[in-house]
CSV table of C-alpha atoms in Angstrom, one decimal:
chain,number,residue,atom,x,y,z
Q,1,MET,CA,-54.1,13.9,-1.8
Q,2,LYS,CA,-54.2,10.3,-3.2
Q,3,LEU,CA,-51.3,11.2,-5.4
Q,4,ARG,CA,-49.3,12.4,-2.4
Q,5,ARG,CA,-50.0,9.2,-0.5
Q,6,LEU,CA,-49.0,7.1,-3.5
Q,7,PHE,CA,-45.7,9.1,-3.8
Q,8,MET,CA,-45.0,8.6,-0.1
Q,9,LEU,CA,-45.7,4.9,-0.4
Q,10,LEU,CA,-43.4,4.6,-3.4
Q,11,ALA,CA,-40.7,6.5,-1.5
Q,12,PHE,CA,-41.0,4.3,1.5
Q,13,PHE,CA,-40.8,1.1,-0.5
Q,14,SER,CA,-37.9,2.3,-2.6
Q,15,LEU,CA,-36.0,3.2,0.6
Q,16,ALA,CA,-37.0,0.0,2.4
Q,17,TYR,CA,-35.9,-2.2,-0.4
Q,18,ALA,CA,-33.0,-0.2,-1.7
Q,19,ARG,CA,-29.9,-2.4,-2.2
Q,20,PRO,CA,-26.6,-1.0,-1.1
Q,21,ALA,CA,-24.5,0.5,-3.8
Q,22,ALA,CA,-22.6,-2.0,-5.9
Q,23,ALA,CA,-19.2,-3.2,-4.8
Q,24,GLN,CA,-16.9,-0.3,-4.3
Q,25,LEU,CA,-13.2,0.2,-4.3
Q,26,ASP,CA,-11.2,3.3,-3.3
Q,27,PRO,CA,-10.8,5.1,-6.6
Q,28,PHE,CA,-8.4,7.7,-4.9
Q,29,GLU,CA,-5.8,5.2,-4.1
Q,30,PHE,CA,-4.5,2.8,-6.8
Q,31,GLU,CA,-1.5,1.9,-4.8
Q,32,VAL,CA,-0.3,-1.5,-3.5
Q,33,TYR,CA,1.4,-1.1,-0.1
Q,34,PRO,CA,4.2,-3.5,0.7
Q,35,VAL,CA,4.8,-4.8,4.2
Q,36,LYS,CA,7.8,-2.5,4.7
Q,37,THR,CA,6.7,0.9,6.1
Q,38,VAL,CA,8.3,4.3,5.6
Q,39,GLY,CA,11.5,4.4,7.6
Q,40,ARG,CA,11.6,5.8,11.2
Q,41,GLY,CA,11.8,9.6,11.0
Q,42,MET,CA,11.0,9.8,7.3
Q,43,LEU,CA,8.4,12.1,5.9
Q,44,GLU,CA,6.9,11.2,2.6
Q,45,VAL,CA,4.6,13.3,0.4
Q,46,GLU,CA,2.8,11.6,-2.4
Q,47,SER,CA,0.4,12.6,-5.0
Q,48,LEU,CA,-1.9,9.7,-6.1
Q,49,ASN,CA,-3.6,10.5,-9.4
Q,50,SER,CA,-6.0,8.8,-11.7
Q,51,VAL,CA,-8.2,9.7,-14.5
Q,52,VAL,CA,-11.1,7.6,-15.9
Q,53,ILE,CA,-10.6,7.5,-19.6
Q,54,ASN,CA,-13.5,5.2,-20.4
Q,55,GLY,CA,-16.0,5.0,-17.6
Q,56,SER,CA,-19.7,5.2,-16.7
Q,57,ARG,CA,-22.0,8.1,-17.6
Q,58,HIS,CA,-24.2,7.4,-14.5
Q,59,GLY,CA,-23.5,8.0,-10.8
Q,60,GLU,CA,-22.7,5.1,-8.5
Q,61,LYS,CA,-21.5,3.0,-11.4
Q,62,GLY,CA,-17.9,1.9,-12.0
Q,63,THR,CA,-15.5,3.8,-9.7
Q,64,SER,CA,-18.1,6.4,-8.8
Q,65,LYS,CA,-19.2,6.2,-5.2
Q,66,GLY,CA,-21.4,9.2,-5.4
Q,67,THR,CA,-24.0,10.9,-7.6
Q,68,LEU,CA,-21.5,12.1,-10.2
Q,69,PRO,CA,-20.6,9.8,-13.1
Q,70,SER,CA,-17.1,8.4,-13.3
Q,71,GLN,CA,-16.5,9.2,-16.9
Q,72,SER,CA,-13.5,11.7,-17.3
Q,73,MET,CA,-13.3,12.0,-13.5
Q,74,TRP,CA,-9.8,13.2,-12.4
Q,75,ARG,CA,-8.9,12.2,-8.9
Q,76,THR,CA,-5.9,13.3,-6.8
Q,77,ALA,CA,-5.1,12.3,-3.2
Q,78,ILE,CA,-2.4,14.2,-1.5
Q,79,GLU,CA,-0.9,11.8,1.1
Q,80,VAL,CA,1.5,12.8,3.8
Q,81,THR,CA,3.2,9.9,5.7
Q,82,TYR,CA,5.5,9.8,8.6
Q,83,GLY,CA,7.5,6.9,9.9
Q,84,LEU,CA,6.7,6.7,13.7
Q,85,THR,CA,8.8,3.7,14.4
Q,86,ASP,CA,10.8,1.1,12.4
Q,87,ARG,CA,7.5,-0.8,11.9
Q,88,ILE,CA,4.6,1.7,12.1
Q,89,GLU,CA,3.8,4.7,9.9
Q,90,ALA,CA,0.9,7.2,10.1
Q,91,ALA,CA,-0.6,8.9,7.1
Q,92,ALA,CA,-3.2,11.6,6.3
Q,93,TYR,CA,-4.9,12.1,2.9
Q,94,LEU,CA,-6.7,15.0,1.3
Q,95,ASN,CA,-8.9,13.7,-1.6
Q,96,LEU,CA,-9.6,16.0,-4.5
Q,97,ALA,CA,-11.7,15.4,-7.6
Q,98,LYS,CA,-12.4,17.1,-10.8
Q,99,PRO,CA,-15.6,15.9,-12.6
Q,100,ARG,CA,-16.0,16.4,-16.3
Q,101,GLY,CA,-16.7,20.1,-16.9
Q,102,GLY,CA,-16.3,20.9,-13.2
Q,103,ASP,CA,-13.5,22.3,-11.0
Q,104,LEU,CA,-11.1,20.5,-8.8
Q,105,GLN,CA,-12.9,20.2,-5.4
Q,106,TYR,CA,-12.6,18.6,-2.0
Q,107,ALA,CA,-13.8,15.0,-2.0
Q,108,GLY,CA,-13.0,13.6,1.4
Q,109,SER,CA,-10.2,12.9,3.9
Q,110,LYS,CA,-8.5,9.7,5.2
Q,111,PHE,CA,-6.3,8.8,8.1
Q,112,ARG,CA,-4.5,5.6,8.5
Q,113,LEU,CA,-1.9,3.6,10.4
Q,114,ARG,CA,0.1,0.9,8.7
Q,115,GLY,CA,2.6,-1.5,10.3
Q,116,SER,CA,4.8,-4.5,9.7
Q,117,LEU,CA,5.1,-7.4,12.1
Q,118,PHE,CA,8.6,-8.8,12.7
Q,119,ASP,CA,11.5,-7.8,10.4
Q,120,PRO,CA,11.5,-8.6,6.7
Q,121,GLY,CA,12.7,-12.2,6.2
Q,122,GLU,CA,11.9,-13.3,9.7
Q,123,LEU,CA,8.9,-15.3,8.6
Q,124,PRO,CA,8.3,-17.4,5.5
Q,125,VAL,CA,5.8,-14.7,4.5
Q,126,ASP,CA,6.2,-11.1,5.7
Q,127,LEU,CA,3.2,-9.8,7.5
Q,128,GLY,CA,1.8,-6.3,7.8
Q,129,TRP,CA,-1.5,-4.6,8.8
Q,130,TYR,CA,-3.4,-1.5,7.7
Q,131,VAL,CA,-6.2,0.4,9.5
Q,132,GLU,CA,-7.9,3.4,7.8
Q,133,LEU,CA,-10.7,5.8,8.6
Q,134,ALA,CA,-12.2,7.6,5.6
Q,135,TYR,CA,-14.3,10.7,6.1
Q,136,ALA,CA,-16.6,12.3,3.5
Q,137,ARG,CA,-19.2,15.0,3.5
Q,138,THR,CA,-19.5,15.2,-0.3
Q,139,PRO,CA,-22.3,12.9,-1.5
Q,140,LYS,CA,-21.3,13.9,-5.1
Q,141,PHE,CA,-18.2,11.8,-4.7
Q,142,ASP,CA,-19.0,9.5,-1.8
Q,143,ASP,CA,-22.5,9.0,-0.3
Q,144,GLN,CA,-21.2,7.5,3.0
Q,145,LYS,CA,-19.8,9.7,5.8
Q,146,LEU,CA,-17.4,7.5,7.7
Q,147,GLU,CA,-15.8,4.2,6.7
Q,148,LEU,CA,-13.4,1.9,8.5
Q,149,GLU,CA,-11.0,-0.3,6.5
Q,150,LEU,CA,-8.9,-3.1,7.8
Q,151,ARG,CA,-6.3,-5.0,5.8
Q,152,PRO,CA,-3.7,-7.7,6.5
Q,153,ILE,CA,-0.8,-7.4,4.1
Q,154,LEU,CA,1.1,-10.5,3.0
Q,155,GLN,CA,4.3,-10.4,1.1
Q,156,ARG,CA,6.8,-12.9,-0.2
Q,157,ASP,CA,9.9,-12.2,-2.2
Q,158,VAL,CA,11.2,-15.0,-4.5
Q,159,GLY,CA,14.4,-14.0,-6.2
Q,160,ASP,CA,13.9,-10.7,-8.0
Q,161,PHE,CA,10.1,-11.1,-7.7
Q,162,SER,CA,7.9,-9.6,-5.0
Q,163,PHE,CA,4.3,-10.9,-4.4
Q,164,ILE,CA,2.0,-8.8,-2.3
Q,165,PHE,CA,-1.6,-9.7,-1.4
Q,166,SER,CA,-3.9,-7.6,0.8
Q,167,PRO,CA,-7.5,-8.6,1.3
Q,168,LYS,CA,-9.7,-5.6,2.3
Q,169,PHE,CA,-12.5,-5.5,4.9
Q,170,GLU,CA,-14.6,-2.4,4.9
Q,171,LYS,CA,-17.4,-1.3,7.2
Q,172,ILE,CA,-19.6,1.9,6.9
Q,173,LEU,CA,-19.7,3.4,10.3
Q,174,VAL,CA,-21.8,6.5,9.5
Q,175,GLY,CA,-24.1,6.7,6.5
Q,176,SER,CA,-27.1,5.2,4.8
Q,177,GLU,CA,-25.4,1.8,4.8
Q,178,GLU,CA,-24.2,1.8,8.3
Q,179,LYS,CA,-26.5,-1.1,9.2
Q,180,GLU,CA,-25.0,-3.2,6.5
Q,181,GLY,CA,-22.1,-5.6,7.3
Q,182,TRP,CA,-18.6,-5.8,6.0
Q,183,GLU,CA,-17.6,-5.4,2.4
Q,184,PHE,CA,-14.8,-7.4,0.9
Q,185,GLY,CA,-12.2,-6.5,-1.7
Q,186,TYR,CA,-8.5,-6.9,-2.5
Q,187,VAL,CA,-5.3,-5.1,-3.5
Q,188,SER,CA,-2.5,-7.2,-4.9
Q,189,GLY,CA,0.7,-6.8,-6.9
Q,190,ILE,CA,3.5,-8.8,-8.5
Q,191,TYR,CA,6.7,-6.9,-9.3
Q,192,TYR,CA,10.0,-7.7,-10.9
Q,193,ARG,CA,12.9,-5.8,-9.3
Q,194,TRP,CA,14.8,-5.2,-12.5
Q,195,LEU,CA,16.3,-1.7,-12.0
Q,196,ARG,CA,15.8,0.8,-9.2
Q,197,ALA,CA,14.5,3.3,-11.7
Q,198,PHE,CA,12.4,0.8,-13.6
Q,199,THR,CA,10.4,-2.0,-11.9
Q,200,PRO,CA,7.7,-3.5,-14.0
Q,201,GLY,CA,4.7,-5.2,-12.4
Q,202,ILE,CA,1.1,-6.1,-12.5
Q,203,GLU,CA,-1.4,-4.8,-9.9
Q,204,PHE,CA,-4.9,-6.1,-9.2
Q,205,TYR,CA,-7.7,-4.2,-7.4
Q,206,GLY,CA,-11.2,-5.5,-6.7
Q,207,ALA,CA,-14.4,-5.2,-4.8
Q,208,ILE,CA,-16.9,-8.0,-4.6
Q,209,GLY,CA,-19.6,-6.3,-2.4
Q,210,MET,CA,-21.0,-7.3,0.9
Q,211,MET,CA,-19.4,-10.4,2.4
Q,212,LYS,CA,-22.8,-11.9,3.4
Q,213,HIS,CA,-24.3,-11.4,-0.1
Q,214,PRO,CA,-21.6,-10.6,-2.7
Q,215,ASP,CA,-22.7,-8.8,-5.8
Q,216,PRO,CA,-23.2,-10.9,-8.9
Q,217,THR,CA,-19.9,-11.3,-10.6
Q,218,ARG,CA,-20.9,-9.1,-13.5
Q,219,GLU,CA,-21.6,-6.2,-11.1
Q,220,GLN,CA,-18.4,-6.6,-9.1
Q,221,GLN,CA,-15.4,-4.4,-9.8
Q,222,HIS,CA,-12.1,-6.0,-10.9
Q,223,TYR,CA,-9.2,-4.2,-12.5
Q,224,ILE,CA,-5.8,-5.2,-13.8
Q,225,PHE,CA,-3.0,-2.6,-14.1
Q,226,PRO,CA,0.2,-3.3,-15.9
Q,227,VAL,CA,2.5,-0.8,-14.2
Q,228,VAL,CA,6.0,0.6,-14.1
Q,229,ARG,CA,7.4,2.0,-10.8
Q,230,GLY,CA,10.7,3.1,-9.5
Q,231,GLU,CA,12.8,5.9,-8.2
Q,232,TRP,CA,14.7,8.4,-10.2
Q,233,ARG,CA,16.7,11.2,-8.6
Q,234,GLY,CA,14.8,10.9,-5.4
Q,235,LEU,CA,11.4,11.0,-7.1
Q,236,GLU,CA,9.3,7.8,-6.8
Q,237,TYR,CA,6.7,7.0,-9.4
Q,238,SER,CA,4.2,4.4,-10.3
Q,239,VAL,CA,2.4,4.7,-13.6
Q,240,GLY,CA,0.1,2.5,-15.7
Q,241,PRO,CA,-3.3,1.9,-17.3
Q,242,GLY,CA,-6.0,0.0,-15.6
Q,243,PHE,CA,-8.5,-2.2,-17.4
Q,244,GLY,CA,-11.8,-3.1,-15.9
Q,245,LEU,CA,-12.6,-6.8,-16.2
Q,246,THR,CA,-16.3,-6.8,-15.5
Q,247,HIS,CA,-19.4,-5.0,-16.6
Q,248,GLY,CA,-19.5,-3.2,-13.2
Q,249,SER,CA,-16.0,-1.8,-13.7
Q,250,ASP,CA,-14.9,1.3,-15.5
Q,251,ARG,CA,-13.3,0.2,-18.8
Q,252,VAL,CA,-10.0,2.2,-18.7
Q,253,ILE,CA,-8.3,4.2,-16.0
Q,254,MET,CA,-4.9,5.7,-16.0
Q,255,LYS,CA,-3.0,6.1,-12.8
Q,256,PHE,CA,0.2,8.0,-12.1
Q,257,ASN,CA,1.5,8.4,-8.6
Q,258,LEU,CA,4.5,10.5,-7.6
Q,259,GLY,CA,6.3,10.7,-4.2
Q,260,LEU,CA,9.2,12.3,-2.4
Q,261,GLU,CA,10.6,11.4,0.9
Q,262,LYS,CA,13.0,13.1,3.3
Q,263,TYR,CA,14.5,12.2,6.7
Q,264,ILE,CA,13.2,14.8,9.2
Q,265,GLY,CA,14.2,13.1,12.4
Q,266,ALA,CA,12.8,10.3,14.5
Q,267,LEU,CA,10.5,10.7,17.5
Q,268,PHE,CA,11.3,7.3,18.9
Q,269,GLY,CA,14.4,5.1,19.2
Q,270,PRO,CA,14.9,1.8,17.3
Q,271,SER,CA,12.1,-0.8,17.6
Q,272,THR,CA,13.0,-3.5,20.0
Q,273,ASN,CA,9.6,-5.3,19.9
Q,274,PRO,CA,8.8,-7.3,16.7
Q,275,LEU,CA,5.2,-6.0,16.8
Q,276,TYR,CA,5.9,-2.3,16.8
C,1,MET,CA,-16.7,-11.8,9.0
C,2,LYS,CA,-15.8,-15.3,7.9
C,3,TYR,CA,-13.4,-13.8,5.4
C,4,LEU,CA,-11.7,-11.8,8.2
C,5,ILE,CA,-11.4,-14.9,10.3
C,6,LEU,CA,-10.0,-16.8,7.3
C,7,ALA,CA,-7.4,-14.1,6.6
C,8,LEU,CA,-6.4,-13.9,10.3
C,9,ASN,CA,-6.0,-17.7,10.3
C,10,LEU,CA,-3.9,-17.6,7.2
C,11,MET,CA,-1.6,-15.1,8.9
C,12,LEU,CA,-1.3,-17.3,11.9
C,13,VAL,CA,-0.5,-20.4,9.7
C,14,PHE,CA,2.2,-18.3,8.0
C,15,ALA,CA,3.5,-17.1,11.3
C,16,GLY,CA,3.5,-20.7,12.6
C,17,GLY,CA,6.1,-21.5,10.1
C,18,VAL,CA,8.6,-19.3,11.7
C,19,ALA,CA,11.1,-22.1,12.2
C,20,ALA,CA,11.1,-22.9,8.4
C,21,GLY,CA,11.9,-19.3,7.5
C,22,THR,CA,14.1,-18.1,10.3
C,23,PRO,CA,17.4,-16.9,9.0
C,24,THR,CA,20.5,-18.7,10.2
C,25,ASP,CA,22.7,-17.2,12.9
C,26,ASP,CA,25.4,-16.3,10.4
C,27,VAL,CA,26.1,-12.6,11.1
C,28,VAL,CA,28.5,-10.3,9.2
C,29,GLU,CA,29.3,-6.9,10.7
C,30,LEU,CA,29.3,-3.7,8.7
C,31,ARG,CA,30.3,-0.3,10.1
C,32,PHE,CA,29.5,3.1,8.8
C,33,GLU,CA,31.9,5.9,9.8
C,34,ASN,CA,33.7,8.8,8.2
C,35,ARG,CA,31.2,8.6,5.4
C,36,LYS,CA,32.1,5.1,4.2
C,37,PHE,CA,31.1,1.5,4.8
C,38,ILE,CA,33.8,-0.7,6.4
C,39,PRO,CA,34.4,-3.2,4.9
C,40,GLN,CA,33.1,-2.2,1.5
C,41,THR,CA,32.8,-5.8,0.3
C,42,LEU,CA,31.0,-8.4,2.4
C,43,ASN,CA,31.8,-12.0,1.4
C,44,VAL,CA,29.0,-14.4,2.3
C,45,PRO,CA,28.2,-18.0,1.4
C,46,ALA,CA,25.6,-18.3,-1.4
C,47,ASN,CA,22.3,-20.0,-1.0
C,48,ARG,CA,22.1,-19.5,2.7
C,49,PRO,CA,20.3,-16.7,4.6
C,50,PHE,CA,22.3,-14.5,6.9
C,51,LYS,CA,22.2,-11.3,8.9
C,52,ILE,CA,24.1,-8.0,8.6
C,53,LYS,CA,24.7,-6.2,11.8
C,54,VAL,CA,25.1,-2.5,10.7
C,55,VAL,CA,26.8,-0.2,13.2
C,56,ASN,CA,26.3,3.4,12.5
C,57,ALA,CA,29.3,4.9,14.2
C,58,SER,CA,28.8,8.3,12.5
C,59,LYS,CA,27.0,11.4,13.8
C,60,GLU,CA,24.3,11.3,11.1
C,61,ALA,CA,21.3,9.1,10.4
C,62,ILE,CA,21.8,6.7,7.5
C,63,GLU,CA,19.5,4.5,5.5
C,64,PHE,CA,21.1,1.2,4.6
C,65,GLU,CA,19.5,0.1,1.4
C,66,SER,CA,19.9,-2.7,-1.2
C,67,PHE,CA,17.4,-2.6,-4.1
C,68,LYS,CA,18.2,-6.1,-5.4
C,69,VAL,CA,18.0,-7.7,-1.9
C,70,ASN,CA,14.9,-5.5,-1.2
C,71,ARG,CA,16.0,-4.2,2.2
C,72,GLU,CA,16.1,-0.7,3.6
C,73,LYS,CA,16.5,0.5,7.2
C,74,VAL,CA,17.0,3.8,8.8
C,75,ILE,CA,19.7,3.7,11.4
C,76,GLY,CA,20.2,6.7,13.7
C,77,PRO,CA,23.6,8.0,14.8
C,78,GLY,CA,25.3,5.6,17.3
C,79,GLU,CA,22.6,2.9,16.7
C,80,THR,CA,23.0,-0.7,15.6
C,81,ALA,CA,20.5,-2.6,13.5
C,82,THR,CA,20.4,-6.2,12.4
C,83,ILE,CA,19.0,-6.9,8.9
C,84,ASN,CA,17.9,-10.3,7.7
C,85,ILE,CA,19.2,-11.2,4.2
C,86,PRO,CA,17.6,-14.0,2.3
C,87,ALA,CA,19.6,-16.8,0.7
C,88,LEU,CA,21.4,-15.2,-2.3
C,89,LYS,CA,22.3,-16.9,-5.6
C,90,PRO,CA,26.1,-16.6,-6.4
C,91,GLY,CA,26.7,-13.0,-7.5
C,92,SER,CA,27.2,-9.4,-6.5
C,93,TYR,CA,24.6,-7.2,-4.8
C,94,ASP,CA,25.1,-3.5,-4.2
C,95,PHE,CA,24.2,-1.7,-1.0
C,96,TYR,CA,24.3,2.0,-0.3
C,97,ASP,CA,23.4,4.8,2.2
C,98,ASP,CA,20.3,6.2,0.6
C,99,PHE,CA,20.6,9.5,2.6
C,100,HIS,CA,24.1,10.2,1.3
C,101,ARG,CA,24.4,9.1,-2.3
C,102,ASP,CA,27.9,10.4,-2.6
C,103,VAL,CA,29.1,7.7,-0.1
C,104,PRO,CA,30.8,4.9,-2.1
C,105,GLU,CA,28.5,1.9,-2.6
C,106,GLY,CA,29.3,-1.4,-1.0
C,107,THR,CA,28.9,-4.9,-2.4
C,108,ILE,CA,27.7,-8.2,-1.0
C,109,VAL,CA,29.5,-11.0,-2.8
C,110,ALA,CA,27.8,-14.4,-2.5
C,111,LYS,CA,29.8,-17.4,-3.5
């Protein structure tokens, strides 16, 4: 009986004082979105893929948001995007993951809207926005059930270079951390528009943890991806290795995203308002 | 939350600088009909932002696109769109209809 009480006390204190999981980024989406949205009436189908080449052997470490370790984890997000107006697109994602030694399995869903404000070149810095709801019922891959993500997107083109910066604000709506505040992270990229089929760039992804009490720098996740992207015969691609810069990051990740887009017809006429 | 407020304020500061970044009122007109751009060469002054008014006089949707200028826009049949072009260094910049790659490309010549 005493042993049972002791166990219950230990369980209570471990729950009461449990810290939220370390800073997390979205490992299903290593993609930097520009301000420009998919064209009005366009349908785009993308496959966002990554594999952790050198990661963690424990759950909730590195890019793992669940109980399974990140090492050798293969992740694929199938993303379908439609251009609602000249400035707003809607997208749905199906997340799939294949852990080491396991099968490819469902790992969650996401829905998002993304938009641009004003036309490109209207402002000194082009502005956009991003709102996403992520839904998961798979604690192996993500131990939170519903998450909201908000991002402003800032872009500036200077000559042949494009600079994109997008701070991320995330809030768990349903899950064990729903009482916690907002998490902060970032997605960023610099690209040199050399050839349409070959645009080199550098991308940055990071998560610092809760805004009120960021994780120690060592436990945060920060990645740098030298990438090449472009379009060849209608097929868009973005490929590159990612290197973790902190102890809390996976060491090496490889990403390769592919996409096809086709005009299927517009639901609405041309945008006359700079906001939508 | 302070980061969110900071980011929103930054956006407003950038937006507040509209006057500094607003393109000039220089507008060149470009028509798309009979599966070609007219004219095929747009001569514009270098180092000065301008606008291209694209009139799609065809019965098909087109996507005006220029990789080097980093602009793309879907324009429905019978629609007109105005596209901001940043100040260009002297040189030639291709544009094309991304929906119909067999359509001859056009060129913006900045000098």
